[in-house]
Amino acid sequence: MKVKNCMQKDLITIGKDALLQEAGALMKKHSIRHLPVVEDEQLVGFITESDLRQYSFPSREKDIHVHEVMVLNPITVNINASIEKAARLIHDYKIGGLPVLDKKKLVGIITAIDLLSAFINMMGLLRDSSRLDVLVGKVGGVEDVTRIIKAHGCEIISVATESHSSRRKLYCFRLEKGELDKAIDALEDAGHKVVSVVD
């Protein structure tokens, strides 16, 4: 999935010469925590709710302009980048959101919440489902586990892995809700270990 599929496109922006109290009012009005700063349709900075908190004394807000507080040269992401790349940037730089650029033009913003929603959707976590955690046996591998699950009428929504040891991986299968007992027995008979079933 690409950034363009889950970014916010209806942008609220502010000019660099606006006062901080205007930025705060915009954030409050639109229930947002990130505000791109633009000049001539070009991104020139980024200001966040936490940036504003440092100057939240009413007597000071009136005298401070956005350009005095904004982040210059903010970390950005390309509209065609993967959501994994955006997630890595947000994680690595410990930030809450990224301006999204197409060439050099600001076209959106993507936040940690947008990415979390995308990953939840991709993993099928909001669907009526069960999770089957399986340590895959040496014979047949994950292909064998998948075949057994499907052969017993279970529909796979998504698969995630977790390194369990140097030799065996734990595979977490998210499945459509249904009867799992026969599939579990067949997996165990084939040498795979079902570690847990989560409804």
mmCIF file with all atom_site columns, C-alpha atoms in Angstrom:
data_model
loop_
_atom_site.group_PDB
_atom_site.id
_atom_site.type_symbol
_atom_site.label_atom_id
_atom_site.label_alt_id
_atom_site.label_comp_id
_atom_site.label_asym_id
_atom_site.label_entity_id
_atom_site.label_seq_id
_atom_site.pdbx_PDB_ins_code
_atom_site.Cartn_x
_atom_site.Cartn_y
_atom_site.Cartn_z
_atom_site.occupancy
_atom_site.B_iso_or_equiv
_atom_site.pdbx_formal_charge
_atom_site.auth_seq_id
_atom_site.auth_comp_id
_atom_site.auth_asym_id
_atom_site.auth_atom_id
_atom_site.pdbx_PDB_model_num
ATOM 1   C CA . MET A 1 1   ? 0.000   0.000   0.000  1.00 0.00 ? 1   MET A CA 1
ATOM 2   C CA . LYS A 1 2   ? 1.265   3.459   -0.897 1.00 0.00 ? 2   LYS A CA 1
ATOM 3   C CA . VAL A 1 3   ? 1.244   6.665   1.143  1.00 0.00 ? 3   VAL A CA 1
ATOM 4   C CA . LYS A 1 4   ? -1.197  8.192   -1.361 1.00 0.00 ? 4   LYS A CA 1
ATOM 5   C CA . ASN A 1 5   ? -3.793  5.564   -0.402 1.00 0.00 ? 5   ASN A CA 1
ATOM 6   C CA . CYS A 1 6   ? -4.012  6.546   3.264  1.00 0.00 ? 6   CYS A CA 1
ATOM 7   C CA . MET A 1 7   ? -2.768  10.134  3.578  1.00 0.00 ? 7   MET A CA 1
ATOM 8   C CA . GLN A 1 8   ? -4.996  13.082  4.450  1.00 0.00 ? 8   GLN A CA 1
ATOM 9   C CA . LYS A 1 9   ? -5.586  15.095  1.294  1.00 0.00 ? 9   LYS A CA 1
ATOM 10  C CA . ASP A 1 10  ? -7.756  17.938  2.621  1.00 0.00 ? 10  ASP A CA 1
ATOM 11  C CA . LEU A 1 11  ? -4.939  20.033  3.988  1.00 0.00 ? 11  LEU A CA 1
ATOM 12  C CA . ILE A 1 12  ? -5.151  22.777  6.550  1.00 0.00 ? 12  ILE A CA 1
ATOM 13  C CA . THR A 1 13  ? -2.067  24.980  6.213  1.00 0.00 ? 13  THR A CA 1
ATOM 14  C CA . ILE A 1 14  ? -0.758  28.226  7.623  1.00 0.00 ? 14  ILE A CA 1
ATOM 15  C CA . GLY A 1 15  ? 1.601   30.959  6.428  1.00 0.00 ? 15  GLY A CA 1
ATOM 16  C CA . LYS A 1 16  ? 4.951   31.553  8.100  1.00 0.00 ? 16  LYS A CA 1
ATOM 17  C CA . ASP A 1 17  ? 4.061   35.120  9.117  1.00 0.00 ? 17  ASP A CA 1
ATOM 18  C CA . ALA A 1 18  ? 0.897   34.097  10.995 1.00 0.00 ? 18  ALA A CA 1
ATOM 19  C CA . LEU A 1 19  ? 0.882   34.338  14.765 1.00 0.00 ? 19  LEU A CA 1
ATOM 20  C CA . LEU A 1 20  ? 1.116   31.274  16.984 1.00 0.00 ? 20  LEU A CA 1
ATOM 21  C CA . GLN A 1 21  ? -2.352  31.912  18.380 1.00 0.00 ? 21  GLN A CA 1
ATOM 22  C CA . GLU A 1 22  ? -3.729  31.585  14.818 1.00 0.00 ? 22  GLU A CA 1
ATOM 23  C CA . ALA A 1 23  ? -1.938  28.243  14.441 1.00 0.00 ? 23  ALA A CA 1
ATOM 24  C CA . GLY A 1 24  ? -3.376  27.070  17.772 1.00 0.00 ? 24  GLY A CA 1
ATOM 25  C CA . ALA A 1 25  ? -6.874  28.179  16.794 1.00 0.00 ? 25  ALA A CA 1
ATOM 26  C CA . LEU A 1 26  ? -6.625  26.315  13.450 1.00 0.00 ? 26  LEU A CA 1
ATOM 27  C CA . MET A 1 27  ? -5.469  23.126  15.167 1.00 0.00 ? 27  MET A CA 1
ATOM 28  C CA . LYS A 1 28  ? -8.266  23.341  17.718 1.00 0.00 ? 28  LYS A CA 1
ATOM 29  C CA . LYS A 1 29  ? -10.950 24.131  15.121 1.00 0.00 ? 29  LYS A CA 1
ATOM 30  C CA . HIS A 1 30  ? -9.987  21.215  12.856 1.00 0.00 ? 30  HIS A CA 1
ATOM 31  C CA . SER A 1 31  ? -8.919  18.769  15.633 1.00 0.00 ? 31  SER A CA 1
ATOM 32  C CA . ILE A 1 32  ? -5.431  18.325  14.184 1.00 0.00 ? 32  ILE A CA 1
ATOM 33  C CA . ARG A 1 33  ? -1.953  18.221  15.728 1.00 0.00 ? 33  ARG A CA 1
ATOM 34  C CA . HIS A 1 34  ? 0.236   18.961  12.680 1.00 0.00 ? 34  HIS A CA 1
ATOM 35  C CA . LEU A 1 35  ? 0.199   22.042  10.508 1.00 0.00 ? 35  LEU A CA 1
ATOM 36  C CA . PRO A 1 36  ? 2.255   22.442  7.323  1.00 0.00 ? 36  PRO A CA 1
ATOM 37  C CA . VAL A 1 37  ? 3.638   25.942  6.827  1.00 0.00 ? 37  VAL A CA 1
ATOM 38  C CA . VAL A 1 38  ? 3.444   27.065  3.203  1.00 0.00 ? 38  VAL A CA 1
ATOM 39  C CA . GLU A 1 39  ? 4.552   30.003  1.110  1.00 0.00 ? 39  GLU A CA 1
ATOM 40  C CA . ASP A 1 40  ? 3.627   30.262  -2.582 1.00 0.00 ? 40  ASP A CA 1
ATOM 41  C CA . GLU A 1 41  ? 2.230   26.696  -2.396 1.00 0.00 ? 41  GLU A CA 1
ATOM 42  C CA . GLN A 1 42  ? 5.644   25.387  -1.292 1.00 0.00 ? 42  GLN A CA 1
ATOM 43  C CA . LEU A 1 43  ? 6.306   23.686  2.043  1.00 0.00 ? 43  LEU A CA 1
ATOM 44  C CA . VAL A 1 44  ? 8.634   25.897  4.089  1.00 0.00 ? 44  VAL A CA 1
ATOM 45  C CA . GLY A 1 45  ? 8.125   24.391  7.537  1.00 0.00 ? 45  GLY A CA 1
ATOM 46  C CA . PHE A 1 46  ? 6.019   22.277  9.867  1.00 0.00 ? 46  PHE A CA 1
ATOM 47  C CA . ILE A 1 47  ? 4.527   23.091  13.232 1.00 0.00 ? 47  ILE A CA 1
ATOM 48  C CA . THR A 1 48  ? 3.025   20.673  15.736 1.00 0.00 ? 48  THR A CA 1
ATOM 49  C CA . GLU A 1 49  ? 0.831   20.867  18.787 1.00 0.00 ? 49  GLU A CA 1
ATOM 50  C CA . SER A 1 50  ? 3.839   20.091  20.991 1.00 0.00 ? 50  SER A CA 1
ATOM 51  C CA . ASP A 1 51  ? 5.749   23.003  19.391 1.00 0.00 ? 51  ASP A CA 1
ATOM 52  C CA . LEU A 1 52  ? 2.884   25.299  20.393 1.00 0.00 ? 52  LEU A CA 1
ATOM 53  C CA . ARG A 1 53  ? 2.754   24.014  23.977 1.00 0.00 ? 53  ARG A CA 1
ATOM 54  C CA . GLN A 1 54  ? 6.196   25.464  24.656 1.00 0.00 ? 54  GLN A CA 1
ATOM 55  C CA . TYR A 1 55  ? 4.807   28.930  23.940 1.00 0.00 ? 55  TYR A CA 1
ATOM 56  C CA . SER A 1 56  ? 1.320   28.561  25.348 1.00 0.00 ? 56  SER A CA 1
ATOM 57  C CA . PHE A 1 57  ? 1.452   31.582  27.604 1.00 0.00 ? 57  PHE A CA 1
ATOM 58  C CA . PRO A 1 58  ? -1.290  33.969  26.365 1.00 0.00 ? 58  PRO A CA 1
ATOM 59  C CA . SER A 1 59  ? 0.949   36.996  26.845 1.00 0.00 ? 59  SER A CA 1
ATOM 60  C CA . ARG A 1 60  ? 3.695   35.483  24.634 1.00 0.00 ? 60  ARG A CA 1
ATOM 61  C CA . GLU A 1 61  ? 1.526   33.912  21.907 1.00 0.00 ? 61  GLU A CA 1
ATOM 62  C CA . LYS A 1 62  ? 0.480   37.313  20.601 1.00 0.00 ? 62  LYS A CA 1
ATOM 63  C CA . ASP A 1 63  ? 4.045   38.316  19.838 1.00 0.00 ? 63  ASP A CA 1
ATOM 64  C CA . ILE A 1 64  ? 5.421   35.125  18.289 1.00 0.00 ? 64  ILE A CA 1
ATOM 65  C CA . HIS A 1 65  ? 5.194   34.313  14.598 1.00 0.00 ? 65  HIS A CA 1
ATOM 66  C CA . VAL A 1 66  ? 4.992   30.793  13.165 1.00 0.00 ? 66  VAL A CA 1
ATOM 67  C CA . HIS A 1 67  ? 8.374   31.110  11.394 1.00 0.00 ? 67  HIS A CA 1
ATOM 68  C CA . GLU A 1 68  ? 10.074  31.632  14.777 1.00 0.00 ? 68  GLU A CA 1
ATOM 69  C CA . VAL A 1 69  ? 8.878   28.261  16.065 1.00 0.00 ? 69  VAL A CA 1
ATOM 70  C CA . MET A 1 70  ? 8.330   26.024  13.017 1.00 0.00 ? 70  MET A CA 1
ATOM 71  C CA . VAL A 1 71  ? 10.568  23.121  12.074 1.00 0.00 ? 71  VAL A CA 1
ATOM 72  C CA . LEU A 1 72  ? 12.642  24.146  9.070  1.00 0.00 ? 72  LEU A CA 1
ATOM 73  C CA . ASN A 1 73  ? 13.327  21.437  6.471  1.00 0.00 ? 73  ASN A CA 1
ATOM 74  C CA . PRO A 1 74  ? 10.940  18.901  8.027  1.00 0.00 ? 74  PRO A CA 1
ATOM 75  C CA . ILE A 1 75  ? 11.262  15.191  7.279  1.00 0.00 ? 75  ILE A CA 1
ATOM 76  C CA . THR A 1 76  ? 8.940   14.458  4.326  1.00 0.00 ? 76  THR A CA 1
ATOM 77  C CA . VAL A 1 77  ? 7.778   11.426  2.379  1.00 0.00 ? 77  VAL A CA 1
ATOM 78  C CA . ASN A 1 78  ? 6.987   10.973  -1.300 1.00 0.00 ? 78  ASN A CA 1
ATOM 79  C CA . ILE A 1 79  ? 3.379   10.335  -2.321 1.00 0.00 ? 79  ILE A CA 1
ATOM 80  C CA . ASN A 1 80  ? 4.411   7.058   -4.020 1.00 0.00 ? 80  ASN A CA 1
ATOM 81  C CA . ALA A 1 81  ? 6.433   5.721   -1.093 1.00 0.00 ? 81  ALA A CA 1
ATOM 82  C CA . SER A 1 82  ? 5.231   2.602   0.708  1.00 0.00 ? 82  SER A CA 1
ATOM 83  C CA . ILE A 1 83  ? 3.445   2.960   4.022  1.00 0.00 ? 83  ILE A CA 1
ATOM 84  C CA . GLU A 1 84  ? 6.273   0.864   5.494  1.00 0.00 ? 84  GLU A CA 1
ATOM 85  C CA . LYS A 1 85  ? 8.755   3.610   4.551  1.00 0.00 ? 85  LYS A CA 1
ATOM 86  C CA . ALA A 1 86  ? 6.532   6.274   6.124  1.00 0.00 ? 86  ALA A CA 1
ATOM 87  C CA . ALA A 1 87  ? 6.187   4.156   9.280  1.00 0.00 ? 87  ALA A CA 1
ATOM 88  C CA . ARG A 1 88  ? 9.986   3.735   9.498  1.00 0.00 ? 88  ARG A CA 1
ATOM 89  C CA . LEU A 1 89  ? 10.515  7.506   9.168  1.00 0.00 ? 89  LEU A CA 1
ATOM 90  C CA . ILE A 1 90  ? 7.954   8.270   11.878 1.00 0.00 ? 90  ILE A CA 1
ATOM 91  C CA . HIS A 1 91  ? 9.471   5.604   14.130 1.00 0.00 ? 91  HIS A CA 1
ATOM 92  C CA . ASP A 1 92  ? 13.131  6.478   13.508 1.00 0.00 ? 92  ASP A CA 1
ATOM 93  C CA . TYR A 1 93  ? 12.690  10.241  13.914 1.00 0.00 ? 93  TYR A CA 1
ATOM 94  C CA . LYS A 1 94  ? 10.135  9.888   16.758 1.00 0.00 ? 94  LYS A CA 1
ATOM 95  C CA . ILE A 1 95  ? 7.657   12.229  15.093 1.00 0.00 ? 95  ILE A CA 1
ATOM 96  C CA . GLY A 1 96  ? 3.886   12.102  14.817 1.00 0.00 ? 96  GLY A CA 1
ATOM 97  C CA . GLY A 1 97  ? 3.375   12.976  11.163 1.00 0.00 ? 97  GLY A CA 1
ATOM 98  C CA . LEU A 1 98  ? 4.968   13.685  7.799  1.00 0.00 ? 98  LEU A CA 1
ATOM 99  C CA . PRO A 1 99  ? 4.191   16.168  5.051  1.00 0.00 ? 99  PRO A CA 1
ATOM 100 C CA . VAL A 1 100 ? 3.632   14.273  1.776  1.00 0.00 ? 100 VAL A CA 1
ATOM 101 C CA . LEU A 1 101 ? 5.216   15.670  -1.389 1.00 0.00 ? 101 LEU A CA 1
ATOM 102 C CA . ASP A 1 102 ? 4.682   15.005  -5.090 1.00 0.00 ? 102 ASP A CA 1
ATOM 103 C CA . LYS A 1 103 ? 7.896   16.286  -6.632 1.00 0.00 ? 103 LYS A CA 1
ATOM 104 C CA . LYS A 1 104 ? 8.258   19.401  -4.444 1.00 0.00 ? 104 LYS A CA 1
ATOM 105 C CA . LYS A 1 105 ? 4.554   20.179  -4.087 1.00 0.00 ? 105 LYS A CA 1
ATOM 106 C CA . LEU A 1 106 ? 2.764   19.556  -0.786 1.00 0.00 ? 106 LEU A CA 1
ATOM 107 C CA . VAL A 1 107 ? -0.140  17.191  -1.520 1.00 0.00 ? 107 VAL A CA 1
ATOM 108 C CA . GLY A 1 108 ? -0.995  15.684  1.859  1.00 0.00 ? 108 GLY A CA 1
ATOM 109 C CA . ILE A 1 109 ? -0.002  14.706  5.344  1.00 0.00 ? 109 ILE A CA 1
ATOM 110 C CA . ILE A 1 110 ? 0.288   11.252  6.895  1.00 0.00 ? 110 ILE A CA 1
ATOM 111 C CA . THR A 1 111 ? 0.249   10.690  10.646 1.00 0.00 ? 111 THR A CA 1
ATOM 112 C CA . ALA A 1 112 ? 1.049   7.790   12.946 1.00 0.00 ? 112 ALA A CA 1
ATOM 113 C CA . ILE A 1 113 ? -2.716  7.302   13.379 1.00 0.00 ? 113 ILE A CA 1
ATOM 114 C CA . ASP A 1 114 ? -3.217  7.085   9.595  1.00 0.00 ? 114 ASP A CA 1
ATOM 115 C CA . LEU A 1 115 ? -0.492  4.427   9.403  1.00 0.00 ? 115 LEU A CA 1
ATOM 116 C CA . LEU A 1 116 ? -1.884  2.475   12.346 1.00 0.00 ? 116 LEU A CA 1
ATOM 117 C CA . SER A 1 117 ? -5.311  2.471   10.664 1.00 0.00 ? 117 SER A CA 1
ATOM 118 C CA . ALA A 1 118 ? -3.754  1.228   7.403  1.00 0.00 ? 118 ALA A CA 1
ATOM 119 C CA . PHE A 1 119 ? -1.888  -1.612  9.148  1.00 0.00 ? 119 PHE A CA 1
ATOM 120 C CA . ILE A 1 120 ? -4.994  -2.598  11.144 1.00 0.00 ? 120 ILE A CA 1
ATOM 121 C CA . ASN A 1 121 ? -6.951  -2.713  7.892  1.00 0.00 ? 121 ASN A CA 1
ATOM 122 C CA . MET A 1 122 ? -4.234  -4.727  6.101  1.00 0.00 ? 122 MET A CA 1
ATOM 123 C CA . MET A 1 123 ? -4.053  -7.255  8.938  1.00 0.00 ? 123 MET A CA 1
ATOM 124 C CA . GLY A 1 124 ? -7.853  -7.623  9.077  1.00 0.00 ? 124 GLY A CA 1
ATOM 125 C CA . LEU A 1 125 ? -7.912  -6.875  12.803 1.00 0.00 ? 125 LEU A CA 1
ATOM 126 C CA . LEU A 1 126 ? -11.355 -5.263  12.741 1.00 0.00 ? 126 LEU A CA 1
ATOM 127 C CA . ARG A 1 127 ? -12.977 -8.185  10.909 1.00 0.00 ? 127 ARG A CA 1
ATOM 128 C CA . ASP A 1 128 ? -14.718 -11.000 12.771 1.00 0.00 ? 128 ASP A CA 1
ATOM 129 C CA . SER A 1 129 ? -11.746 -13.364 12.889 1.00 0.00 ? 129 SER A CA 1
ATOM 130 C CA . SER A 1 130 ? -9.482  -15.667 14.868 1.00 0.00 ? 130 SER A CA 1
ATOM 131 C CA . ARG A 1 131 ? -5.702  -15.857 15.118 1.00 0.00 ? 131 ARG A CA 1
ATOM 132 C CA . LEU A 1 132 ? -3.846  -19.146 14.931 1.00 0.00 ? 132 LEU A CA 1
ATOM 133 C CA . ASP A 1 133 ? -0.184  -19.036 16.064 1.00 0.00 ? 133 ASP A CA 1
ATOM 134 C CA . VAL A 1 134 ? 1.847   -21.906 14.608 1.00 0.00 ? 134 VAL A CA 1
ATOM 135 C CA . LEU A 1 135 ? 5.463   -22.971 15.041 1.00 0.00 ? 135 LEU A CA 1
ATOM 136 C CA . VAL A 1 136 ? 6.140   -24.452 11.625 1.00 0.00 ? 136 VAL A CA 1
ATOM 137 C CA . GLY A 1 137 ? 7.663   -27.943 11.507 1.00 0.00 ? 137 GLY A CA 1
ATOM 138 C CA . LYS A 1 138 ? 10.794  -28.827 9.560  1.00 0.00 ? 138 LYS A CA 1
ATOM 139 C CA . VAL A 1 139 ? 8.910   -30.730 6.854  1.00 0.00 ? 139 VAL A CA 1
ATOM 140 C CA . GLY A 1 140 ? 6.798   -28.790 4.348  1.00 0.00 ? 140 GLY A CA 1
ATOM 141 C CA . GLY A 1 141 ? 7.284   -25.350 5.855  1.00 0.00 ? 141 GLY A CA 1
ATOM 142 C CA . VAL A 1 142 ? 4.749   -22.564 5.813  1.00 0.00 ? 142 VAL A CA 1
ATOM 143 C CA . GLU A 1 143 ? 3.377   -23.778 2.464  1.00 0.00 ? 143 GLU A CA 1
ATOM 144 C CA . ASP A 1 144 ? 2.268   -26.991 4.180  1.00 0.00 ? 144 ASP A CA 1
ATOM 145 C CA . VAL A 1 145 ? 0.590   -25.048 6.996  1.00 0.00 ? 145 VAL A CA 1
ATOM 146 C CA . THR A 1 146 ? -1.231  -22.864 4.475  1.00 0.00 ? 146 THR A CA 1
ATOM 147 C CA . ARG A 1 147 ? -2.355  -25.897 2.483  1.00 0.00 ? 147 ARG A CA 1
ATOM 148 C CA . ILE A 1 148 ? -3.703  -27.647 5.600  1.00 0.00 ? 148 ILE A CA 1
ATOM 149 C CA . ILE A 1 149 ? -5.570  -24.549 6.782  1.00 0.00 ? 149 ILE A CA 1
ATOM 150 C CA . LYS A 1 150 ? -7.202  -24.062 3.365  1.00 0.00 ? 150 LYS A CA 1
ATOM 151 C CA . ALA A 1 151 ? -7.973  -27.798 3.006  1.00 0.00 ? 151 ALA A CA 1
ATOM 152 C CA . HIS A 1 152 ? -10.058 -27.571 6.176  1.00 0.00 ? 152 HIS A CA 1
ATOM 153 C CA . GLY A 1 153 ? -12.203 -24.715 4.865  1.00 0.00 ? 153 GLY A CA 1
ATOM 154 C CA . CYS A 1 154 ? -10.474 -21.901 6.737  1.00 0.00 ? 154 CYS A CA 1
ATOM 155 C CA . GLU A 1 155 ? -10.013 -18.608 4.900  1.00 0.00 ? 155 GLU A CA 1
ATOM 156 C CA . ILE A 1 156 ? -6.700  -16.807 5.517  1.00 0.00 ? 156 ILE A CA 1
ATOM 157 C CA . ILE A 1 157 ? -6.980  -13.020 5.897  1.00 0.00 ? 157 ILE A CA 1
ATOM 158 C CA . SER A 1 158 ? -3.320  -12.262 6.669  1.00 0.00 ? 158 SER A CA 1
ATOM 159 C CA . VAL A 1 159 ? -0.076  -13.819 7.891  1.00 0.00 ? 159 VAL A CA 1
ATOM 160 C CA . ALA A 1 160 ? 2.590   -12.289 10.118 1.00 0.00 ? 160 ALA A CA 1
ATOM 161 C CA . THR A 1 161 ? 5.821   -13.782 11.410 1.00 0.00 ? 161 THR A CA 1
ATOM 162 C CA . GLU A 1 162 ? 7.792   -13.513 14.596 1.00 0.00 ? 162 GLU A CA 1
ATOM 163 C CA . SER A 1 163 ? 11.267  -14.960 15.039 1.00 0.00 ? 163 SER A CA 1
ATOM 164 C CA . HIS A 1 164 ? 10.926  -17.534 17.794 1.00 0.00 ? 164 HIS A CA 1
ATOM 165 C CA . SER A 1 165 ? 14.383  -19.101 17.636 1.00 0.00 ? 165 SER A CA 1
ATOM 166 C CA . SER A 1 166 ? 17.187  -19.389 15.130 1.00 0.00 ? 166 SER A CA 1
ATOM 167 C CA . ARG A 1 167 ? 15.581  -22.493 13.585 1.00 0.00 ? 167 ARG A CA 1
ATOM 168 C CA . ARG A 1 168 ? 11.825  -22.021 13.873 1.00 0.00 ? 168 ARG A CA 1
ATOM 169 C CA . LYS A 1 169 ? 9.567   -19.071 13.166 1.00 0.00 ? 169 LYS A CA 1
ATOM 170 C CA . LEU A 1 170 ? 6.212   -18.404 14.721 1.00 0.00 ? 170 LEU A CA 1
ATOM 171 C CA . TYR A 1 171 ? 3.590   -17.691 12.054 1.00 0.00 ? 171 TYR A CA 1
ATOM 172 C CA . CYS A 1 172 ? 0.449   -15.836 13.094 1.00 0.00 ? 172 CYS A CA 1
ATOM 173 C CA . PHE A 1 173 ? -2.456  -16.619 10.755 1.00 0.00 ? 173 PHE A CA 1
ATOM 174 C CA . ARG A 1 174 ? -5.491  -14.317 10.903 1.00 0.00 ? 174 ARG A CA 1
ATOM 175 C CA . LEU A 1 175 ? -8.447  -16.424 9.724  1.00 0.00 ? 175 LEU A CA 1
ATOM 176 C CA . GLU A 1 176 ? -12.092 -15.799 8.977  1.00 0.00 ? 176 GLU A CA 1
ATOM 177 C CA . LYS A 1 177 ? -14.202 -16.856 11.955 1.00 0.00 ? 177 LYS A CA 1
ATOM 178 C CA . GLY A 1 178 ? -15.088 -20.537 11.749 1.00 0.00 ? 178 GLY A CA 1
ATOM 179 C CA . GLU A 1 179 ? -14.482 -24.045 13.072 1.00 0.00 ? 179 GLU A CA 1
ATOM 180 C CA . LEU A 1 180 ? -10.744 -24.547 13.650 1.00 0.00 ? 180 LEU A CA 1
ATOM 181 C CA . ASP A 1 181 ? -10.532 -27.832 15.606 1.00 0.00 ? 181 ASP A CA 1
ATOM 182 C CA . LYS A 1 182 ? -10.020 -30.130 12.587 1.00 0.00 ? 182 LYS A CA 1
ATOM 183 C CA . ALA A 1 183 ? -7.420  -27.817 11.057 1.00 0.00 ? 183 ALA A CA 1
ATOM 184 C CA . ILE A 1 184 ? -5.564  -27.661 14.387 1.00 0.00 ? 184 ILE A CA 1
ATOM 185 C CA . ASP A 1 185 ? -5.550  -31.475 14.691 1.00 0.00 ? 185 ASP A CA 1
ATOM 186 C CA . ALA A 1 186 ? -4.285  -31.825 11.109 1.00 0.00 ? 186 ALA A CA 1
ATOM 187 C CA . LEU A 1 187 ? -1.523  -29.274 11.710 1.00 0.00 ? 187 LEU A CA 1
ATOM 188 C CA . GLU A 1 188 ? -0.372  -31.091 14.851 1.00 0.00 ? 188 GLU A CA 1
ATOM 189 C CA . ASP A 1 189 ? -0.486  -34.459 13.015 1.00 0.00 ? 189 ASP A CA 1
ATOM 190 C CA . ALA A 1 190 ? 1.735   -32.977 10.276 1.00 0.00 ? 190 ALA A CA 1
ATOM 191 C CA . GLY A 1 191 ? 4.408   -31.973 12.829 1.00 0.00 ? 191 GLY A CA 1
ATOM 192 C CA . HIS A 1 192 ? 3.503   -28.306 13.274 1.00 0.00 ? 192 HIS A CA 1
ATOM 193 C CA . LYS A 1 193 ? 2.919   -26.930 16.776 1.00 0.00 ? 193 LYS A CA 1
ATOM 194 C CA . VAL A 1 194 ? -0.170  -24.770 17.362 1.00 0.00 ? 194 VAL A CA 1
ATOM 195 C CA . VAL A 1 195 ? 0.995   -22.432 20.136 1.00 0.00 ? 195 VAL A CA 1
ATOM 196 C CA . SER A 1 196 ? -2.234  -20.517 20.642 1.00 0.00 ? 196 SER A CA 1
ATOM 197 C CA . VAL A 1 197 ? -5.671  -19.751 19.266 1.00 0.00 ? 197 VAL A CA 1
ATOM 198 C CA . VAL A 1 198 ? -7.005  -16.246 19.858 1.00 0.00 ? 198 VAL A CA 1
ATOM 199 C CA . ASP A 1 199 ? -10.664 -15.406 19.172 1.00 0.00 ? 199 ASP A CA 1
#
